[in-house]
PDB file of N, CA, C and O in Angstrom:
ATOM      1  N   MET S 255     100.515 114.427 101.774  1.00  0.00           N
ATOM      2  CA  MET S 255      98.982 114.428 101.652  1.00  0.00           C
ATOM      3  C   MET S 255      98.432 114.415  99.730  1.00  0.00           C
ATOM      4  O   MET S 255      99.287 114.648  99.264  1.00  0.00           O
ATOM      5  N   SER S 256      97.879 113.202  99.586  1.00  0.00           N
ATOM      6  CA  SER S 256      97.547 113.134  98.141  1.00  0.00           C
ATOM      7  C   SER S 256      96.646 114.314  97.671  1.00  0.00           C
ATOM      8  O   SER S 256      95.984 114.965  98.343  1.00  0.00           O
ATOM      9  N   THR S 257      96.772 113.862  96.415  1.00  0.00           N
ATOM     10  CA  THR S 257      95.950 114.916  95.506  1.00  0.00           C
ATOM     11  C   THR S 257      94.552 115.018  95.792  1.00  0.00           C
ATOM     12  O   THR S 257      93.651 115.652  96.010  1.00  0.00           O
ATOM     13  N   LEU S 258      94.213 113.803  96.211  1.00  0.00           N
ATOM     14  CA  LEU S 258      92.570 113.358  96.477  1.00  0.00           C
ATOM     15  C   LEU S 258      92.293 113.861  97.802  1.00  0.00           C
ATOM     16  O   LEU S 258      91.100 114.671  97.564  1.00  0.00           O
ATOM     17  N   VAL S 259      93.212 113.602  98.800  1.00  0.00           N
ATOM     18  CA  VAL S 259      92.860 114.058  99.985  1.00  0.00           C
ATOM     19  C   VAL S 259      92.681 115.840  99.940  1.00  0.00           C
ATOM     20  O   VAL S 259      91.761 116.456 100.581  1.00  0.00           O
ATOM     21  N   LYS S 260      93.432 116.717  99.241  1.00  0.00           N
ATOM     22  CA  LYS S 260      93.681 117.758  98.967  1.00  0.00           C
ATOM     23  C   LYS S 260      92.161 118.390  98.460  1.00  0.00           C
ATOM     24  O   LYS S 260      91.789 119.374  98.955  1.00  0.00           O
ATOM     25  N   GLU S 261      91.776 117.552  97.489  1.00  0.00           N
ATOM     26  CA  GLU S 261      90.618 117.936  96.728  1.00  0.00           C
ATOM     27  C   GLU S 261      89.599 118.030  97.588  1.00  0.00           C
ATOM     28  O   GLU S 261      88.582 119.004  97.763  1.00  0.00           O
ATOM     29  N   THR S 262      89.604 116.641  98.284  1.00  0.00           N
ATOM     30  CA  THR S 262      88.638 116.422  99.427  1.00  0.00           C
ATOM     31  C   THR S 262      88.158 117.656 100.220  1.00  0.00           C
ATOM     32  O   THR S 262      87.150 118.230 100.713  1.00  0.00           O
ATOM     33  N   ALA S 263      89.268 117.842 101.085  1.00  0.00           N
ATOM     34  CA  ALA S 263      89.513 119.314 101.982  1.00  0.00           C
ATOM     35  C   ALA S 263      88.902 120.507 101.278  1.00  0.00           C
ATOM     36  O   ALA S 263      88.313 121.304 101.806  1.00  0.00           O
ATOM     37  N   ARG S 264      89.863 120.668  99.983  1.00  0.00           N
ATOM     38  CA  ARG S 264      89.291 121.782  99.576  1.00  0.00           C
ATOM     39  C   ARG S 264      87.715 121.951  99.522  1.00  0.00           C
ATOM     40  O   ARG S 264      86.944 123.086  99.669  1.00  0.00           O
ATOM     41  N   LEU S 265      86.976 120.553  99.082  1.00  0.00           N
ATOM     42  CA  LEU S 265      85.613 120.343  98.374  1.00  0.00           C
ATOM     43  C   LEU S 265      84.768 120.936 100.030  1.00  0.00           C
ATOM     44  O   LEU S 265      83.836 121.500 100.058  1.00  0.00           O
ATOM     45  N   MET S 266      85.243 120.247 100.790  1.00  0.00           N
ATOM     46  CA  MET S 266      84.304 120.394 102.015  1.00  0.00           C
ATOM     47  C   MET S 266      84.845 121.691 102.718  1.00  0.00           C
ATOM     48  O   MET S 266      83.391 122.115 103.332  1.00  0.00           O
ATOM     49  N   ASN S 267      85.185 122.261 102.307  1.00  0.00           N
ATOM     50  CA  ASN S 267      85.725 124.088 102.933  1.00  0.00           C
ATOM     51  C   ASN S 267      84.871 124.884 102.358  1.00  0.00           C
ATOM     52  O   ASN S 267      84.353 125.666 102.840  1.00  0.00           O
ATOM     53  N   ILE S 268      84.130 124.221 101.242  1.00  0.00           N
ATOM     54  CA  ILE S 268      83.319 124.878 100.457  1.00  0.00           C
ATOM     55  C   ILE S 268      81.865 124.840 101.276  1.00  0.00           C
ATOM     56  O   ILE S 268      80.600 125.522 100.937  1.00  0.00           O
ATOM     57  N   LEU S 269      81.676 123.697 101.689  1.00  0.00           N
ATOM     58  CA  LEU S 269      80.045 123.287 102.366  1.00  0.00           C
ATOM     59  C   LEU S 269      80.029 124.637 103.502  1.00  0.00           C
ATOM     60  O   LEU S 269      80.849 124.626 104.288  1.00  0.00           O
ATOM     61  N   PRO S 270      78.850 124.646 104.093  1.00  0.00           N
ATOM     62  CA  PRO S 270      78.304 125.202 105.003  1.00  0.00           C
ATOM     63  C   PRO S 270      78.767 124.563 106.250  1.00  0.00           C
ATOM     64  O   PRO S 270      78.835 123.237 106.630  1.00  0.00           O
ATOM     65  N   ALA S 271      78.769 125.083 107.614  1.00  0.00           N
ATOM     66  CA  ALA S 271      79.530 124.483 108.900  1.00  0.00           C
ATOM     67  C   ALA S 271      78.775 122.941 108.920  1.00  0.00           C
ATOM     68  O   ALA S 271      79.179 122.144 109.561  1.00  0.00           O
ATOM     69  N   ASN S 272      77.128 123.203 109.055  1.00  0.00           N
ATOM     70  CA  ASN S 272      76.324 122.062 109.363  1.00  0.00           C
ATOM     71  C   ASN S 272      76.567 120.648 108.348  1.00  0.00           C
ATOM     72  O   ASN S 272      77.003 119.534 108.806  1.00  0.00           O
ATOM     73  N   ASP S 273      76.970 121.017 107.363  1.00  0.00           N
ATOM     74  CA  ASP S 273      77.508 119.685 106.386  1.00  0.00           C
ATOM     75  C   ASP S 273      78.939 119.348 106.374  1.00  0.00           C
ATOM     76  O   ASP S 273      79.142 118.197 106.188  1.00  0.00           O
ATOM     77  N   GLN S 274      79.508 120.461 106.876  1.00  0.00           N
ATOM     78  CA  GLN S 274      80.901 120.028 107.387  1.00  0.00           C
ATOM     79  C   GLN S 274      81.299 118.870 108.235  1.00  0.00           C
ATOM     80  O   GLN S 274      81.856 118.190 108.552  1.00  0.00           O
ATOM     81  N   ARG S 275      80.502 119.435 109.325  1.00  0.00           N
ATOM     82  CA  ARG S 275      80.732 118.597 110.530  1.00  0.00           C
ATOM     83  C   ARG S 275      79.894 117.078 109.995  1.00  0.00           C
ATOM     84  O   ARG S 275      80.312 116.249 110.383  1.00  0.00           O
ATOM     85  N   PHE S 276      78.514 117.075 109.244  1.00  0.00           N
ATOM     86  CA  PHE S 276      78.258 115.895 108.649  1.00  0.00           C
ATOM     87  C   PHE S 276      79.314 115.127 108.101  1.00  0.00           C
ATOM     88  O   PHE S 276      79.835 113.863 108.083  1.00  0.00           O
ATOM     89  N   ALA S 277      79.860 115.855 106.910  1.00  0.00           N
ATOM     90  CA  ALA S 277      81.072 114.609 106.261  1.00  0.00           C
ATOM     91  C   ALA S 277      82.456 114.638 107.200  1.00  0.00           C
ATOM     92  O   ALA S 277      82.535 113.597 106.811  1.00  0.00           O
ATOM     93  N   HIS S 278      82.642 115.347 108.361  1.00  0.00           N
ATOM     94  CA  HIS S 278      83.701 115.051 109.193  1.00  0.00           C
ATOM     95  C   HIS S 278      83.214 113.601 109.854  1.00  0.00           C
ATOM     96  O   HIS S 278      84.235 112.731 109.967  1.00  0.00           O
ATOM     97  N   GLU S 279      82.216 113.664 110.029  1.00  0.00           N
ATOM     98  CA  GLU S 279      81.560 112.658 111.242  1.00  0.00           C
ATOM     99  C   GLU S 279      81.456 111.349 110.295  1.00  0.00           C
ATOM    100  O   GLU S 279      82.000 109.854 110.979  1.00  0.00           O
ATOM    101  N   PHE S 280      81.022 111.444 108.873  1.00  0.00           N
ATOM    102  CA  PHE S 280      81.047 110.320 108.105  1.00  0.00           C
ATOM    103  C   PHE S 280      82.366 109.589 107.700  1.00  0.00           C
ATOM    104  O   PHE S 280      82.445 108.727 107.860  1.00  0.00           O
ATOM    105  N   VAL S 281      83.254 110.462 107.418  1.00  0.00           N
ATOM    106  CA  VAL S 281      84.492 110.113 107.475  1.00  0.00           C
ATOM    107  C   VAL S 281      85.182 109.453 108.355  1.00  0.00           C
ATOM    108  O   VAL S 281      85.708 107.978 108.543  1.00  0.00           O
ATOM    109  N   LYS S 282      84.723 110.159 109.248  1.00  0.00           N
ATOM    110  CA  LYS S 282      85.422 109.510 110.799  1.00  0.00           C
ATOM    111  C   LYS S 282      84.759 107.949 111.036  1.00  0.00           C
ATOM    112  O   LYS S 282      85.533 107.141 111.229  1.00  0.00           O
ATOM    113  N   LYS S 283      83.590 107.766 110.694  1.00  0.00           N
ATOM    114  CA  LYS S 283      83.042 106.453 110.637  1.00  0.00           C
ATOM    115  C   LYS S 283      83.513 105.674 109.543  1.00  0.00           C
ATOM    116  O   LYS S 283      83.826 104.293 109.814  1.00  0.00           O
ATOM    117  N   LEU S 284      84.035 106.050 108.677  1.00  0.00           N
ATOM    118  CA  LEU S 284      84.366 105.497 107.470  1.00  0.00           C
ATOM    119  C   LEU S 284      85.914 104.869 107.844  1.00  0.00           C
ATOM    120  O   LEU S 284      86.381 103.381 107.716  1.00  0.00           O
ATOM    121  N   VAL S 285      86.871 105.580 108.641  1.00  0.00           N
ATOM    122  CA  VAL S 285      88.134 105.264 109.205  1.00  0.00           C
ATOM    123  C   VAL S 285      88.115 104.081 110.267  1.00  0.00           C
ATOM    124  O   VAL S 285      88.733 103.449 110.068  1.00  0.00           O
ATOM    125  N   LEU S 286      87.029 104.453 111.196  1.00  0.00           N
ATOM    126  CA  LEU S 286      86.673 103.549 111.980  1.00  0.00           C
ATOM    127  C   LEU S 286      86.455 101.982 111.553  1.00  0.00           C
ATOM    128  O   LEU S 286      86.789 101.480 112.309  1.00  0.00           O
ATOM    129  N   ALA S 287      85.802 102.012 110.283  1.00  0.00           N
ATOM    130  CA  ALA S 287      85.017 100.567 110.217  1.00  0.00           C
ATOM    131  C   ALA S 287      86.176 100.137 109.250  1.00  0.00           C
ATOM    132  O   ALA S 287      86.406  98.779 109.508  1.00  0.00           O
ATOM    133  N   TRP S 288      87.183 100.820 108.769  1.00  0.00           N
ATOM    134  CA  TRP S 288      88.403 100.313 108.386  1.00  0.00           C
ATOM    135  C   TRP S 288      89.426  99.760 108.893  1.00  0.00           C
ATOM    136  O   TRP S 288      90.090  98.860 108.874  1.00  0.00           O
ATOM    137  N   ASP S 289      89.585 100.351 110.068  1.00  0.00           N
ATOM    138  CA  ASP S 289      90.666 100.322 111.162  1.00  0.00           C
ATOM    139  C   ASP S 289      90.258 100.880 112.594  1.00  0.00           C
ATOM    140  O   ASP S 289      90.635 101.735 112.781  1.00  0.00           O
ATOM    141  N   PRO S 290      89.556 100.142 112.949  1.00  0.00           N
ATOM    142  CA  PRO S 290      88.829 100.455 114.547  1.00  0.00           C
ATOM    143  C   PRO S 290      89.989 100.615 115.813  1.00  0.00           C
ATOM    144  O   PRO S 290      89.683 101.238 116.795  1.00  0.00           O
ATOM    145  N   ASN S 291      91.211 100.060 115.531  1.00  0.00           N
ATOM    146  CA  ASN S 291      91.886 100.255 116.484  1.00  0.00           C
ATOM    147  C   ASN S 291      93.239 101.034 115.881  1.00  0.00           C
ATOM    148  O   ASN S 291      94.227 100.963 116.686  1.00  0.00           O
ATOM    149  N   PHE S 292      93.152 101.380 114.943  1.00  0.00           N
ATOM    150  CA  PHE S 292      94.144 102.410 114.116  1.00  0.00           C
ATOM    151  C   PHE S 292      95.594 101.435 114.569  1.00  0.00           C
ATOM    152  O   PHE S 292      96.325 102.016 114.491  1.00  0.00           O
ATOM    153  N   THR S 293      95.553 100.455 113.836  1.00  0.00           N
ATOM    154  CA  THR S 293      96.819  99.719 113.859  1.00  0.00           C
ATOM    155  C   THR S 293      97.330  99.487 112.553  1.00  0.00           C
ATOM    156  O   THR S 293      98.346  99.114 111.873  1.00  0.00           O
ATOM    157  N   LYS S 294      96.154  99.681 111.486  1.00  0.00           N
ATOM    158  CA  LYS S 294      96.846  99.334 110.019  1.00  0.00           C
ATOM    159  C   LYS S 294      97.659 100.332 109.200  1.00  0.00           C
ATOM    160  O   LYS S 294      97.914 101.945 110.024  1.00  0.00           O
ATOM    161  N   VAL S 295      98.640  99.976 108.572  1.00  0.00           N
ATOM    162  CA  VAL S 295      99.626 101.228 108.349  1.00  0.00           C
ATOM    163  C   VAL S 295      99.009 101.721 106.643  1.00  0.00           C
ATOM    164  O   VAL S 295      98.657 100.912 105.771  1.00  0.00           O
ATOM    165  N   THR S 296      99.273 102.395 106.174  1.00  0.00           N
ATOM    166  CA  THR S 296      99.015 103.159 104.715  1.00  0.00           C
ATOM    167  C   THR S 296     100.529 102.395 103.903  1.00  0.00           C
ATOM    168  O   THR S 296     101.494 102.272 104.432  1.00  0.00           O
ATOM    169  N   PRO S 297     100.249 102.445 102.584  1.00  0.00           N
ATOM    170  CA  PRO S 297     101.572 102.305 102.053  1.00  0.00           C
ATOM    171  C   PRO S 297     102.649 103.234 102.183  1.00  0.00           C
ATOM    172  O   PRO S 297     103.420 102.679 102.092  1.00  0.00           O
ATOM    173  N   GLU S 298     102.241 104.364 102.259  1.00  0.00           N
ATOM    174  CA  GLU S 298     103.541 105.221 102.820  1.00  0.00           C
ATOM    175  C   GLU S 298     104.086 105.000 104.056  1.00  0.00           C
ATOM    176  O   GLU S 298     105.021 105.049 104.179  1.00  0.00           O
ATOM    177  N   GLU S 299     103.527 104.943 104.992  1.00  0.00           N
ATOM    178  CA  GLU S 299     103.820 104.262 106.097  1.00  0.00           C
ATOM    179  C   GLU S 299     104.368 103.047 106.385  1.00  0.00           C
ATOM    180  O   GLU S 299     105.879 102.845 107.126  1.00  0.00           O
ATOM    181  N   ALA S 300     104.177 102.138 105.485  1.00  0.00           N
ATOM    182  CA  ALA S 300     104.618 100.821 105.222  1.00  0.00           C
ATOM    183  C   ALA S 300     106.136 101.168 104.842  1.00  0.00           C
ATOM    184  O   ALA S 300     106.958 100.368 105.469  1.00  0.00           O
ATOM    185  N   GLN S 301     106.517 101.970 104.019  1.00  0.00           N
ATOM    186  CA  GLN S 301     107.882 101.953 103.007  1.00  0.00           C
ATOM    187  C   GLN S 301     108.542 102.847 104.286  1.00  0.00           C
ATOM    188  O   GLN S 301     109.828 102.497 104.302  1.00  0.00           O
ATOM    189  N   ARG S 302     108.158 104.102 104.869  1.00  0.00           N
ATOM    190  CA  ARG S 302     108.702 104.321 106.052  1.00  0.00           C
ATOM    191  C   ARG S 302     109.401 103.884 107.306  1.00  0.00           C
ATOM    192  O   ARG S 302     110.597 103.774 107.531  1.00  0.00           O
ATOM    193  N   ILE S 303     108.531 102.836 107.305  1.00  0.00           N
ATOM    194  CA  ILE S 303     108.898 101.781 108.512  1.00  0.00           C
ATOM    195  C   ILE S 303     109.757 100.764 107.943  1.00  0.00           C
ATOM    196  O   ILE S 303     111.016 100.461 108.517  1.00  0.00           O
ATOM    197  N   LYS S 304     109.725 100.419 106.925  1.00  0.00           N
ATOM    198  CA  LYS S 304     111.026  99.514 105.912  1.00  0.00           C
ATOM    199  C   LYS S 304     111.958 100.015 106.189  1.00  0.00           C
ATOM    200  O   LYS S 304     113.105  99.468 106.568  1.00  0.00           O
ATOM    201  N   ALA S 305     112.304 101.531 105.384  1.00  0.00           N
ATOM    202  CA  ALA S 305     113.137 102.268 105.327  1.00  0.00           C
ATOM    203  C   ALA S 305     113.853 102.159 106.962  1.00  0.00           C
ATOM    204  O   ALA S 305     115.216 102.384 106.933  1.00  0.00           O
ATOM    205  N   ALA S 306     113.068 102.861 107.851  1.00  0.00           N
ATOM    206  CA  ALA S 306     113.976 102.544 109.443  1.00  0.00           C
ATOM    207  C   ALA S 306     114.526 101.226 109.813  1.00  0.00           C
ATOM    208  O   ALA S 306     115.485 101.305 110.287  1.00  0.00           O
ATOM    209  N   GLU S 307     113.838 100.544 109.499  1.00  0.00           N
ATOM    210  CA  GLU S 307     114.286  99.198 109.850  1.00  0.00           C
ATOM    211  C   GLU S 307     115.583  98.651 109.186  1.00  0.00           C
ATOM    212  O   GLU S 307     116.495  97.972 109.777  1.00  0.00           O
ATOM    213  N   ASP S 308     115.438  99.259 107.975  1.00  0.00           N
ATOM    214  CA  ASP S 308     116.489  98.813 107.331  1.00  0.00           C
ATOM    215  C   ASP S 308     117.839  99.561 107.386  1.00  0.00           C
ATOM    216  O   ASP S 308     118.935  99.293 106.494  1.00  0.00           O
ATOM    217  N   SER S 309     117.492 100.835 108.322  1.00  0.00           N
ATOM    218  CA  SER S 309     118.695 101.979 108.186  1.00  0.00           C
ATOM    219  C   SER S 309     119.682 101.754 109.532  1.00  0.00           C
ATOM    220  O   SER S 309     119.707 102.290 110.124  1.00  0.00           O
ATOM    221  N   GLY S 310     119.391 100.278 110.034  1.00  0.00           N
ATOM    222  CA  GLY S 310     120.012  99.918 111.403  1.00  0.00           C
ATOM    223  C   GLY S 310     119.489 100.576 112.919  1.00  0.00           C
ATOM    224  O   GLY S 310     119.622 101.047 113.632  1.00  0.00           O
ATOM    225  N   PHE S 311     117.962 100.478 112.233  1.00  0.00           N
ATOM    226  CA  PHE S 311     116.859 100.730 113.606  1.00  0.00           C
ATOM    227  C   PHE S 311     117.234  99.802 114.488  1.00  0.00           C
ATOM    228  O   PHE S 311     117.664  98.670 114.290  1.00  0.00           O
ATOM    229  N   ILE S 312     116.988  99.991 115.511  1.00  0.00           N
ATOM    230  CA  ILE S 312     117.079  99.226 116.778  1.00  0.00           C
ATOM    231  C   ILE S 312     115.762  99.167 117.713  1.00  0.00           C
ATOM    232  O   ILE S 312     115.363 100.125 118.022  1.00  0.00           O
ATOM    233  N   SER S 313     115.665  98.065 117.717  1.00  0.00           N
ATOM    234  CA  SER S 313     114.205  97.485 118.348  1.00  0.00           C
ATOM    235  C   SER S 313     114.331  98.242 119.967  1.00  0.00           C
ATOM    236  O   SER S 313     115.189  98.065 120.624  1.00  0.00           O
ATOM    237  N   ASP S 314     113.167  98.806 120.377  1.00  0.00           N
ATOM    238  CA  ASP S 314     113.196  99.267 122.055  1.00  0.00           C
ATOM    239  C   ASP S 314     113.608  98.218 123.145  1.00  0.00           C
ATOM    240  O   ASP S 314     113.964  98.360 123.970  1.00  0.00           O
ATOM    241  N   ASP S 315     113.321  96.618 122.681  1.00  0.00           N
ATOM    242  CA  ASP S 315     113.600  95.787 123.555  1.00  0.00           C
ATOM    243  C   ASP S 315     115.027  95.508 123.844  1.00  0.00           C
ATOM    244  O   ASP S 315     115.651  94.481 124.441  1.00  0.00           O
ATOM    245  N   GLU S 316     116.206  95.832 122.675  1.00  0.00           N
ATOM    246  CA  GLU S 316     117.422  95.993 122.509  1.00  0.00           C
ATOM    247  C   GLU S 316     117.834  96.947 123.877  1.00  0.00           C
ATOM    248  O   GLU S 316     119.323  96.901 123.890  1.00  0.00           O
ATOM    249  N   ILE S 317     117.151  98.093 123.837  1.00  0.00           N
ATOM    250  CA  ILE S 317     117.968  99.136 124.805  1.00  0.00           C
ATOM    251  C   ILE S 317     117.547  98.628 126.407  1.00  0.00           C
ATOM    252  O   ILE S 317     116.365  98.239 126.865  1.00  0.00           O
ATOM    253  N   ASP S 318     118.590  98.855 126.934  1.00  0.00           N
ATOM    254  CA  ASP S 318     118.629  98.874 128.465  1.00  0.00           C
ATOM    255  C   ASP S 318     118.382 100.360 129.129  1.00  0.00           C
ATOM    256  O   ASP S 318     118.754 101.038 129.332  1.00  0.00           O
ATOM    257  N   TRP S 319     116.749 100.045 129.025  1.00  0.00           N
ATOM    258  CA  TRP S 319     116.307 101.542 129.493  1.00  0.00           C
ATOM    259  C   TRP S 319     116.716 101.878 131.187  1.00  0.00           C
ATOM    260  O   TRP S 319     116.922 103.348 131.258  1.00  0.00           O
ATOM    261  N   ASP S 320     116.781 101.047 131.913  1.00  0.00           N
ATOM    262  CA  ASP S 320     117.344 101.484 133.585  1.00  0.00           C
ATOM    263  C   ASP S 320     119.010 101.853 133.311  1.00  0.00           C
ATOM    264  O   ASP S 320     119.024 102.674 134.178  1.00  0.00           O
ATOM    265  N   LYS S 321     119.466 101.783 132.253  1.00  0.00           N
ATOM    266  CA  LYS S 321     120.854 102.627 132.189  1.00  0.00           C
ATOM    267  C   LYS S 321     121.214 103.514 131.035  1.00  0.00           C
ATOM    268  O   LYS S 321     122.259 104.219 131.102  1.00  0.00           O
ATOM    269  N   ILE S 322     120.158 103.758 130.637  1.00  0.00           N
ATOM    270  CA  ILE S 322     120.127 105.126 129.592  1.00  0.00           C
ATOM    271  C   ILE S 322     120.726 106.218 130.213  1.00  0.00           C
ATOM    272  O   ILE S 322     119.914 106.780 131.420  1.00  0.00           O
ATOM    273  N   GLY S 323     121.679 107.074 129.646  1.00  0.00           N
ATOM    274  CA  GLY S 323     121.986 108.365 130.043  1.00  0.00           C
ATOM    275  C   GLY S 323     123.247 108.461 131.458  1.00  0.00           C
ATOM    276  O   GLY S 323     123.541 109.050 131.658  1.00  0.00           O
ATOM    277  N   ARG S 324     123.509 106.896 131.466  1.00  0.00           N
ATOM    278  CA  ARG S 324     124.526 106.825 132.674  1.00  0.00           C
ATOM    279  C   ARG S 324     125.867 107.102 132.217  1.00  0.00           C
ATOM    280  O   ARG S 324     126.265 106.413 130.928  1.00  0.00           O
TER     281      ARG S 324
END
């Protein structure tokens, strides 16, 4: 979690409950406007995906799921 996110959470915690709910709904709308289908990845997530792919990652279509565990 970034320093900015931690600071934002700390500030939100100071607000009264009604204002916290308002801020939460506002942030939720921002996120949905930015990525309505939750398909984008953050730079950190992109790095983790790349590292997994470069480390011998096996795609699920390469697995014979019918024979797993036999």
